């Protein structure tokens, strides 16, 4: 994964594209849904709060309680977090230093109970502070004030649909966007860790997010950005609307999301300089639906300086049957205006949709697990880590090792704590594999091979488990004859006890070599077979007991072939991308979990959706389910995404891995952003998540 500076540069690059921004897309004059309302409607505020105690009306939220009550909680500068009733009356305040922004999240798991939390930022110390709501009162529940190294302006919360993890996006005066993962520590206190830093060039004021990972940020004089909040996905920054290109004036401040269900999913933006609020259709490429101004009692007296926004689609009594829009109005009374979303819909002749309760947690669509260990990042930047192989120590499981590749530089060797033991700068090593009990010079050794793209050869090593070192034992360069040696896996035949290595190239050409004792303490190869996969393939794994070779044709299918050198080119599809919605190309890394007697599981990375598919090793290779590896905030280990290579072992690998493990390459190493690395996931966690067997 690129580091934070690279993320910032990526976002900066998008600014160079603004000049070519497609007016036919997003909200900038693009195709609208059936005749948007012309002009600007006026919507009255049904309630306005009393002035804040500090005379400042920063961001505010509506918090719905379990007892059916609701409160307005405002970031009232030196007034802290000030609570108002839905009738606008001030009720109480909670100290929060100089509160600049606030957001609410529902269903955070704290001490085994779903809890409503508040994230607030305070500008005097530039900290993120965390609260829980109790009887309409914010109570500080953070283990500490989380320090931030920039002038904070606002905050928004995002709850992931994948695993209900909570993230805070803190935005700053200098264009900073700091994503923090919120978690509960061992003491039951709330804390947070930085996930990644994104940089926009100028001042930000407010952001908003939803459980789908949609994050909207208002860059005051530039426009509204849409980002992907999932830290294990591409940032995918796009401009929704901008001054001079669409429907926004020269200065804009607030953003809010309204979810009225299908057909009524809106983005609202306060077009501050023009005194109106724009509405965009999120379900139709952010098409512009119309705009409205807000009046405070007298239709002639409209709110001139529209500040931060907050919207909820929760039904909040007779006055707000389809939810409420909350507007900060600092110049018009230092208070907050409460507008009925039903009134907004009526004014713009739009369907208000069906009230959605924000407290309803999205149901995870897939089983999730977390990694117990992560390795030190590889030294190379960009897409560098690629493929691991697990070696189980025969007598002391804790001394087991992971061999892996830095495909821009060489071979790496890690222990079971993820510490780097050795780096060999031998070239661009793409994939690696190993087999025990290779006879070399009359001794049984662990043989390691790798696809060497620098020398277009087969790299060959001996793994010295006691010395914890790789030793080159290739009898000179062992050429592949391939333009680009790519994927690699090894096979030890149960019939002949011979050891082989398969390597494919980017165009699907695959060759098989026998590995031989050269008689001088070195190993040489001789080609025994060649066949062709129809299109690009990389990942493969051989079943030594079953005599089968599994190969991933990246965009098409998982194939099974005969692994013996006389096996020919016949292929049987285990699964196809087009027929299994749980699989999304590319099909990449794969490994086998051995239960003995030919039984077990084949694990395959589905790179396109950051998941791992599990198939039965024997019989008809039935698909058994998929899982994702998600972040563990308490340990500070992020999830795994864009996996190229993986390996699986059923051997005891030491504490935490008594039933084996999956080791996988992480294409986006965040929490915080660093170079790519490898994550170790206990098989016990995977087995429990999918109801699989353990050895």
Tab-separated table of N, CA and C in Angstrom, residues 114-248:
chain	number	residue	atom	x	y	z
A	114	UNK	N	-24.788	-3.232	22.504
A	114	UNK	CA	-24.832	-2.187	21.464
A	114	UNK	C	-24.975	-0.818	22.108
A	115	UNK	N	-24.110	0.098	21.735
A	115	UNK	CA	-24.016	1.394	22.417
A	115	UNK	C	-24.000	2.524	21.398
A	116	UNK	N	-24.696	3.605	21.732
A	116	UNK	CA	-24.646	4.815	20.908
A	116	UNK	C	-23.427	5.621	21.316
A	117	UNK	N	-22.598	5.957	20.329
A	117	UNK	CA	-21.396	6.730	20.627
A	117	UNK	C	-21.419	8.057	19.878
A	118	UNK	N	-20.706	9.022	20.436
A	118	UNK	CA	-20.506	10.316	19.802
A	118	UNK	C	-19.016	10.529	19.614
A	119	UNK	N	-18.635	10.994	18.428
A	119	UNK	CA	-17.263	11.411	18.167
A	119	UNK	C	-17.263	12.928	18.036
A	120	UNK	N	-16.420	13.584	18.815
A	120	UNK	CA	-16.342	15.045	18.774
A	120	UNK	C	-14.897	15.465	18.580
A	121	UNK	N	-14.699	16.560	17.861
A	121	UNK	CA	-13.361	17.132	17.732
A	121	UNK	C	-13.358	18.489	18.406
A	122	UNK	N	-12.250	18.778	19.078
A	122	UNK	CA	-12.134	20.068	19.762
A	122	UNK	C	-10.903	20.795	19.252
A	123	UNK	N	-11.109	22.071	18.938
A	123	UNK	CA	-10.108	22.844	18.213
A	123	UNK	C	-9.052	23.482	19.102
A	124	UNK	N	-9.273	23.530	20.402
A	124	UNK	CA	-8.245	24.132	21.264
A	124	UNK	C	-7.017	23.248	21.358
A	125	UNK	N	-7.233	21.923	21.478
A	125	UNK	CA	-6.104	20.989	21.540
A	125	UNK	C	-5.957	20.146	20.305
A	126	UNK	N	-6.904	20.296	19.350
A	126	UNK	CA	-6.905	19.503	18.117
A	126	UNK	C	-6.892	18.009	18.437
A	127	UNK	N	-7.943	17.596	19.146
A	127	UNK	CA	-8.079	16.213	19.568
A	127	UNK	C	-9.398	15.635	19.086
A	128	UNK	N	-9.433	14.317	19.029
A	128	UNK	CA	-10.667	13.564	18.834
A	128	UNK	C	-11.059	13.000	20.192
A	129	UNK	N	-12.313	13.244	20.603
A	129	UNK	CA	-12.791	12.755	21.887
A	129	UNK	C	-14.042	11.915	21.669
A	130	UNK	N	-14.204	10.876	22.494
A	130	UNK	CA	-15.255	9.885	22.290
A	130	UNK	C	-16.183	9.827	23.499
A	131	UNK	N	-17.493	9.761	23.215
A	131	UNK	CA	-18.519	9.799	24.248
A	131	UNK	C	-19.536	8.697	23.998
A	132	UNK	N	-20.261	8.342	25.037
A	132	UNK	CA	-21.460	7.516	24.904
A	132	UNK	C	-22.651	8.346	25.365
A	133	UNK	N	-23.848	7.948	24.930
A	133	UNK	CA	-25.062	8.663	25.322
A	133	UNK	C	-25.791	7.884	26.398
A	134	UNK	N	-26.123	8.554	27.492
A	134	UNK	CA	-26.859	7.939	28.589
A	134	UNK	C	-28.001	8.865	28.997
A	135	UNK	N	-29.232	8.433	28.722
A	135	UNK	CA	-30.383	9.231	29.107
A	135	UNK	C	-30.374	10.631	28.546
A	136	UNK	N	-29.903	10.772	27.320
A	136	UNK	CA	-29.869	12.087	26.701
A	136	UNK	C	-28.674	12.936	27.088
A	137	UNK	N	-27.699	12.333	27.787
A	137	UNK	CA	-26.515	13.081	28.209
A	137	UNK	C	-25.249	12.452	27.636
A	138	UNK	N	-24.409	13.221	26.958
A	138	UNK	CA	-23.123	12.685	26.510
A	138	UNK	C	-22.194	12.474	27.708
A	139	UNK	N	-21.598	11.289	27.787
A	139	UNK	CA	-20.673	10.954	28.864
A	139	UNK	C	-19.353	10.538	28.228
A	140	UNK	N	-18.289	11.223	28.617
A	140	UNK	CA	-16.995	10.909	28.001
A	140	UNK	C	-16.604	9.477	28.344
A	141	UNK	N	-16.289	8.680	27.315
A	141	UNK	CA	-15.982	7.264	27.487
A	141	UNK	C	-14.654	6.882	26.852
A	142	UNK	N	-13.895	7.877	26.410
A	142	UNK	CA	-12.622	7.600	25.762
A	142	UNK	C	-11.522	7.326	26.758
A	143	UNK	N	-10.589	6.459	26.366
A	143	UNK	CA	-9.425	6.191	27.202
A	143	UNK	C	-8.510	7.403	27.267
A	144	UNK	N	-8.628	8.288	26.277
A	144	UNK	CA	-7.769	9.466	26.194
A	144	UNK	C	-8.350	10.395	25.146
A	145	UNK	N	-7.824	11.602	25.103
A	145	UNK	CA	-8.089	12.492	23.976
A	145	UNK	C	-7.083	12.127	22.892
A	146	UNK	N	-7.588	11.709	21.718
A	146	UNK	CA	-6.695	11.235	20.647
A	146	UNK	C	-6.102	12.438	19.932
A	147	UNK	N	-4.778	12.632	20.006
A	147	UNK	CA	-4.173	13.834	19.422
A	147	UNK	C	-4.132	13.777	17.902
A	148	UNK	N	-4.327	14.925	17.277
A	148	UNK	CA	-4.256	15.067	15.824
A	148	UNK	C	-3.283	16.196	15.511
A	149	UNK	N	-2.526	16.043	14.457
A	149	UNK	CA	-1.450	16.989	14.177
A	149	UNK	C	-1.841	18.042	13.147
A	150	UNK	N	-3.110	18.492	13.220
A	150	UNK	CA	-3.551	19.547	12.311
A	150	UNK	C	-4.718	20.279	12.963
A	151	UNK	N	-5.072	21.416	12.390
A	151	UNK	CA	-6.189	22.215	12.903
A	151	UNK	C	-7.497	21.575	12.469
A	152	UNK	N	-8.231	20.993	13.427
A	152	UNK	CA	-9.421	20.221	13.088
A	152	UNK	C	-10.598	21.139	12.784
A	153	UNK	N	-11.480	20.658	11.910
A	153	UNK	CA	-12.685	21.403	11.545
A	153	UNK	C	-13.961	20.591	11.762
A	154	UNK	N	-13.904	19.291	11.504
A	154	UNK	CA	-15.123	18.501	11.617
A	154	UNK	C	-14.830	17.025	11.708
A	155	UNK	N	-15.891	16.230	11.934
A	155	UNK	CA	-15.740	14.784	12.063
A	155	UNK	C	-17.012	14.111	11.578
A	156	UNK	N	-16.873	12.914	10.993
A	156	UNK	CA	-18.035	12.098	10.655
A	156	UNK	C	-17.690	10.638	10.901
A	157	UNK	N	-18.708	9.849	11.226
A	157	UNK	CA	-18.531	8.440	11.559
A	157	UNK	C	-19.025	7.547	10.432
A	158	UNK	N	-18.326	6.426	10.268
A	158	UNK	CA	-18.686	5.423	9.266
A	158	UNK	C	-18.668	4.058	9.932
A	159	UNK	N	-19.791	3.340	9.855
A	159	UNK	CA	-19.875	1.985	10.377
A	159	UNK	C	-19.883	1.011	9.203
A	160	UNK	N	-18.890	0.132	9.154
A	160	UNK	CA	-18.721	-0.773	8.025
A	160	UNK	C	-19.805	-1.838	7.999
A	161	UNK	N	-20.347	-2.083	6.827
A	161	UNK	CA	-21.322	-3.156	6.654
A	161	UNK	C	-20.681	-4.531	6.809
A	162	UNK	N	-19.383	-4.600	6.535
A	162	UNK	CA	-18.708	-5.894	6.541
A	162	UNK	C	-18.652	-6.505	7.929
A	163	UNK	N	-18.261	-5.696	8.926
A	163	UNK	CA	-18.060	-6.250	10.265
A	163	UNK	C	-18.518	-5.319	11.382
A	164	UNK	N	-19.258	-4.252	11.016
A	164	UNK	CA	-19.739	-3.260	11.986
A	164	UNK	C	-18.611	-2.534	12.702
A	165	UNK	N	-17.437	-2.494	12.110
A	165	UNK	CA	-16.346	-1.690	12.661
A	165	UNK	C	-16.662	-0.209	12.458
A	166	UNK	N	-16.224	0.628	13.414
A	166	UNK	CA	-16.499	2.059	13.370
A	166	UNK	C	-15.222	2.833	13.026
A	167	UNK	N	-15.375	3.797	12.133
A	167	UNK	CA	-14.268	4.664	11.738
A	167	UNK	C	-14.704	6.117	11.855
A	168	UNK	N	-13.781	6.959	12.260
A	168	UNK	CA	-14.016	8.398	12.296
A	168	UNK	C	-13.153	9.058	11.229
A	169	UNK	N	-13.759	9.935	10.447
A	169	UNK	CA	-13.022	10.778	9.507
A	169	UNK	C	-12.942	12.167	10.128
A	170	UNK	N	-11.737	12.609	10.418
A	170	UNK	CA	-11.527	13.946	10.964
A	170	UNK	C	-10.944	14.813	9.857
A	171	UNK	N	-11.555	15.955	9.598
A	171	UNK	CA	-11.111	16.822	8.512
A	171	UNK	C	-10.537	18.109	9.087
A	172	UNK	N	-9.645	18.741	8.295
A	172	UNK	CA	-8.905	19.864	8.835
A	172	UNK	C	-8.883	21.110	7.983
A	173	UNK	N	-8.394	22.159	8.605
A	173	UNK	CA	-8.308	23.476	7.979
A	173	UNK	C	-7.352	23.495	6.804
A	174	UNK	N	-6.365	22.593	6.812
A	174	UNK	CA	-5.392	22.556	5.720
A	174	UNK	C	-5.680	21.500	4.681
A	175	UNK	N	-6.895	20.943	4.679
A	175	UNK	CA	-7.264	19.931	3.688
A	175	UNK	C	-6.988	18.506	4.137
A	176	UNK	N	-6.661	18.321	5.430
A	176	UNK	CA	-6.352	16.984	5.921
A	176	UNK	C	-7.622	16.152	6.095
A	177	UNK	N	-7.515	14.871	5.788
A	177	UNK	CA	-8.571	13.903	6.073
A	177	UNK	C	-7.895	12.740	6.782
A	178	UNK	N	-8.170	12.608	8.078
A	178	UNK	CA	-7.517	11.590	8.888
A	178	UNK	C	-8.546	10.539	9.265
A	179	UNK	N	-8.339	9.304	8.795
A	179	UNK	CA	-9.268	8.227	9.113
A	179	UNK	C	-8.751	7.457	10.324
A	180	UNK	N	-9.591	7.337	11.348
A	180	UNK	CA	-9.236	6.657	12.588
A	180	UNK	C	-10.205	5.504	12.819
A	181	UNK	N	-9.667	4.351	13.245
A	181	UNK	CA	-10.518	3.225	13.624
A	181	UNK	C	-10.805	3.313	15.120
A	182	UNK	N	-12.087	3.245	15.476
A	182	UNK	CA	-12.497	3.307	16.880
A	182	UNK	C	-12.664	1.882	17.404
A	183	UNK	N	-12.152	1.625	18.590
A	183	UNK	CA	-12.250	0.285	19.174
A	183	UNK	C	-12.344	0.409	20.687
A	184	UNK	N	-12.726	-0.689	21.329
A	184	UNK	CA	-12.776	-0.745	22.785
A	184	UNK	C	-11.518	-1.440	23.287
A	185	UNK	N	-10.831	-0.824	24.224
A	185	UNK	CA	-9.624	-1.450	24.753
A	185	UNK	C	-9.968	-2.462	25.842
A	186	UNK	N	-8.930	-3.053	26.437
A	186	UNK	CA	-9.146	-4.109	27.432
A	186	UNK	C	-9.892	-3.613	28.662
A	187	UNK	N	-9.852	-2.318	28.905
A	187	UNK	CA	-10.537	-1.738	30.066
A	187	UNK	C	-11.963	-1.300	29.753
A	188	UNK	N	-12.428	-1.582	28.535
A	188	UNK	CA	-13.773	-1.176	28.164
A	188	UNK	C	-13.896	0.292	27.831
A	189	UNK	N	-12.775	0.949	27.570
A	189	UNK	CA	-12.772	2.355	27.179
A	189	UNK	C	-12.641	2.465	25.663
A	190	UNK	N	-13.155	3.553	25.109
A	190	UNK	CA	-13.052	3.801	23.673
A	190	UNK	C	-11.704	4.414	23.339
A	191	UNK	N	-11.130	3.947	22.246
A	191	UNK	CA	-9.868	4.500	21.772
A	191	UNK	C	-9.879	4.455	20.254
A	192	UNK	N	-8.840	4.994	19.626
A	192	UNK	CA	-8.789	5.025	18.161
A	192	UNK	C	-7.352	4.963	17.685
A	193	UNK	N	-7.180	4.425	16.484
A	193	UNK	CA	-5.871	4.363	15.814
A	193	UNK	C	-6.000	4.944	14.418
A	194	UNK	N	-4.959	5.621	13.977
A	194	UNK	CA	-4.978	6.149	12.612
A	194	UNK	C	-4.938	5.013	11.605
A	195	UNK	N	-5.833	5.081	10.630
A	195	UNK	CA	-5.867	4.113	9.549
A	195	UNK	C	-5.078	4.629	8.354
A	196	UNK	N	-5.397	5.834	7.935
A	196	UNK	CA	-4.708	6.420	6.776
A	196	UNK	C	-4.942	7.919	6.787
A	197	UNK	N	-4.091	8.632	6.070
A	197	UNK	CA	-4.192	10.078	5.928
A	197	UNK	C	-4.340	10.408	4.444
A	198	UNK	N	-5.305	11.240	4.159
A	198	UNK	CA	-5.561	11.712	2.804
A	198	UNK	C	-5.436	13.223	2.837
A	199	UNK	N	-4.983	13.823	1.754
A	199	UNK	CA	-4.799	15.273	1.742
A	199	UNK	C	-5.472	15.911	0.542
A	200	UNK	N	-6.314	16.892	0.813
A	200	UNK	CA	-6.868	17.763	-0.215
A	200	UNK	C	-6.199	19.128	-0.059
A	201	UNK	N	-6.150	19.934	-1.127
A	201	UNK	CA	-5.315	21.150	-1.080
A	201	UNK	C	-5.820	22.304	-0.227
A	202	UNK	N	-7.120	22.374	0.076
A	202	UNK	CA	-7.602	23.569	0.769
A	202	UNK	C	-8.587	23.213	1.874
A	203	UNK	N	-9.099	24.208	2.539
A	203	UNK	CA	-9.881	24.047	3.763
A	203	UNK	C	-11.113	23.170	3.570
A	204	UNK	N	-11.311	22.281	4.562
A	204	UNK	CA	-12.486	21.430	4.608
A	204	UNK	C	-13.339	21.848	5.803
A	205	UNK	N	-14.634	21.702	5.681
A	205	UNK	CA	-15.499	22.131	6.772
A	205	UNK	C	-16.322	20.991	7.351
A	206	UNK	N	-16.918	20.159	6.505
A	206	UNK	CA	-17.781	19.109	7.020
A	206	UNK	C	-17.707	17.881	6.137
A	207	UNK	N	-17.962	16.718	6.752
A	207	UNK	CA	-18.041	15.471	6.004
A	207	UNK	C	-19.235	14.675	6.516
A	208	UNK	N	-19.653	13.678	5.760
A	208	UNK	CA	-20.726	12.783	6.168
A	208	UNK	C	-20.471	11.435	5.527
A	209	UNK	N	-20.977	10.365	6.154
A	209	UNK	CA	-20.702	9.019	5.653
A	209	UNK	C	-21.878	8.110	5.955
A	210	UNK	N	-21.940	6.972	5.241
A	210	UNK	CA	-22.964	5.970	5.528
A	210	UNK	C	-22.320	4.594	5.625
A	211	UNK	N	-23.125	3.573	5.937
A	211	UNK	CA	-22.583	2.239	6.169
A	211	UNK	C	-22.127	1.552	4.895
A	212	UNK	N	-22.476	2.094	3.743
A	212	UNK	CA	-21.985	1.533	2.484
A	212	UNK	C	-20.558	1.973	2.186
A	213	UNK	N	-20.018	2.852	3.029
A	213	UNK	CA	-18.656	3.339	2.816
A	213	UNK	C	-18.586	4.578	1.962
A	214	UNK	N	-19.742	5.207	1.692
A	214	UNK	CA	-19.743	6.463	0.944
A	214	UNK	C	-19.398	7.603	1.888
A	215	UNK	N	-18.332	8.319	1.578
A	215	UNK	CA	-17.922	9.461	2.373
A	215	UNK	C	-17.954	10.692	1.479
A	216	UNK	N	-18.624	11.747	1.950
A	216	UNK	CA	-18.696	13.001	1.201
A	216	UNK	C	-18.014	14.084	2.023
A	217	UNK	N	-17.161	14.847	1.361
A	217	UNK	CA	-16.419	15.912	2.027
A	217	UNK	C	-16.618	17.198	1.244
A	218	UNK	N	-16.953	18.268	1.971
A	218	UNK	CA	-17.158	19.561	1.330
A	218	UNK	C	-15.882	20.390	1.459
A	219	UNK	N	-15.192	20.560	0.346
A	219	UNK	CA	-14.028	21.443	0.292
A	219	UNK	C	-14.566	22.824	-0.091
A	220	UNK	N	-14.567	23.738	0.833
A	220	UNK	CA	-15.425	24.923	0.791
A	220	UNK	C	-15.469	25.660	-0.537
A	221	UNK	N	-14.338	25.929	-1.148
A	221	UNK	CA	-14.333	26.737	-2.365
A	221	UNK	C	-14.071	25.910	-3.619
A	222	UNK	N	-13.963	24.597	-3.456
A	222	UNK	CA	-13.630	23.731	-4.591
A	222	UNK	C	-14.796	22.858	-5.009
A	223	UNK	N	-15.489	22.249	-4.039
A	223	UNK	CA	-16.608	21.396	-4.384
A	223	UNK	C	-16.764	20.246	-3.412
A	224	UNK	N	-17.662	19.349	-3.743
A	224	UNK	CA	-17.974	18.204	-2.897
A	224	UNK	C	-17.345	16.951	-3.496
A	225	UNK	N	-16.590	16.237	-2.648
A	225	UNK	CA	-15.897	15.018	-3.067
A	225	UNK	C	-16.611	13.797	-2.511
A	226	UNK	N	-16.569	12.733	-3.291
A	226	UNK	CA	-17.032	11.424	-2.830
A	226	UNK	C	-15.815	10.515	-2.737
A	227	UNK	N	-15.630	9.871	-1.569
A	227	UNK	CA	-14.526	8.941	-1.348
A	227	UNK	C	-15.085	7.598	-0.910
A	228	UNK	N	-14.298	6.548	-1.097
A	228	UNK	CA	-14.641	5.233	-0.567
A	228	UNK	C	-14.058	5.134	0.835
A	229	UNK	N	-14.912	5.010	1.839
A	229	UNK	CA	-14.451	4.985	3.218
A	229	UNK	C	-13.846	3.679	3.659
A	230	UNK	N	-14.025	2.614	2.878
A	230	UNK	CA	-13.442	1.324	3.235
A	230	UNK	C	-11.926	1.412	3.111
A	231	UNK	N	-11.189	1.297	4.218
A	231	UNK	CA	-9.737	1.459	4.124
A	231	UNK	C	-9.054	0.356	3.343
A	232	UNK	N	-9.759	-0.762	3.121
A	232	UNK	CA	-9.189	-1.862	2.359
A	232	UNK	C	-9.609	-1.816	0.891
A	233	UNK	N	-10.024	-0.651	0.429
A	233	UNK	CA	-10.433	-0.475	-0.964
A	233	UNK	C	-9.750	0.748	-1.546
A	234	UNK	N	-9.834	0.883	-2.870
A	234	UNK	CA	-9.304	2.080	-3.514
A	234	UNK	C	-10.025	3.316	-2.986
A	235	UNK	N	-9.307	4.410	-2.861
A	235	UNK	CA	-9.898	5.664	-2.417
A	235	UNK	C	-10.995	6.131	-3.369
A	236	UNK	N	-10.766	5.983	-4.671
A	236	UNK	CA	-11.771	6.266	-5.706
A	236	UNK	C	-12.404	7.638	-5.556
A	237	UNK	N	-11.591	8.666	-5.366
A	237	UNK	CA	-12.110	10.022	-5.174
A	237	UNK	C	-12.716	10.566	-6.470
A	238	UNK	N	-13.942	11.072	-6.360
A	238	UNK	CA	-14.606	11.691	-7.509
A	238	UNK	C	-15.260	12.992	-7.060
A	239	UNK	N	-15.342	13.939	-7.970
A	239	UNK	CA	-15.954	15.228	-7.700
A	239	UNK	C	-17.445	15.152	-8.033
A	240	UNK	N	-18.288	15.438	-7.060
A	240	UNK	CA	-19.734	15.369	-7.255
A	240	UNK	C	-20.264	16.646	-7.892
A	241	UNK	N	-19.850	17.794	-7.370
A	241	UNK	CA	-20.278	19.078	-7.916
A	241	UNK	C	-19.250	20.124	-7.525
A	242	UNK	N	-19.197	21.200	-8.318
A	242	UNK	CA	-18.180	22.227	-8.086
A	242	UNK	C	-18.674	23.571	-8.591
A	243	UNK	N	-18.225	24.662	-7.972
A	243	UNK	CA	-18.558	25.996	-8.484
A	243	UNK	C	-18.090	26.154	-9.927
A	244	UNK	N	-18.882	26.868	-10.677
A	244	UNK	CA	-18.589	27.187	-12.083
A	244	UNK	C	-18.717	25.985	-13.020
A	245	UNK	N	-18.832	24.790	-12.458
A	245	UNK	CA	-19.007	23.604	-13.288
A	245	UNK	C	-20.401	23.005	-13.146
A	246	UNK	N	-21.101	23.409	-12.113
A	246	UNK	CA	-22.409	22.808	-11.883
A	246	UNK	C	-23.360	23.726	-11.155
A	247	UNK	N	-23.829	23.294	-9.979
A	247	UNK	CA	-24.918	23.976	-9.293
A	247	UNK	C	-24.495	24.585	-7.965
A	248	UNK	N	-23.230	24.720	-7.730
A	248	UNK	CA	-22.750	25.288	-6.475
A	248	UNK	C	-22.239	26.705	-6.665
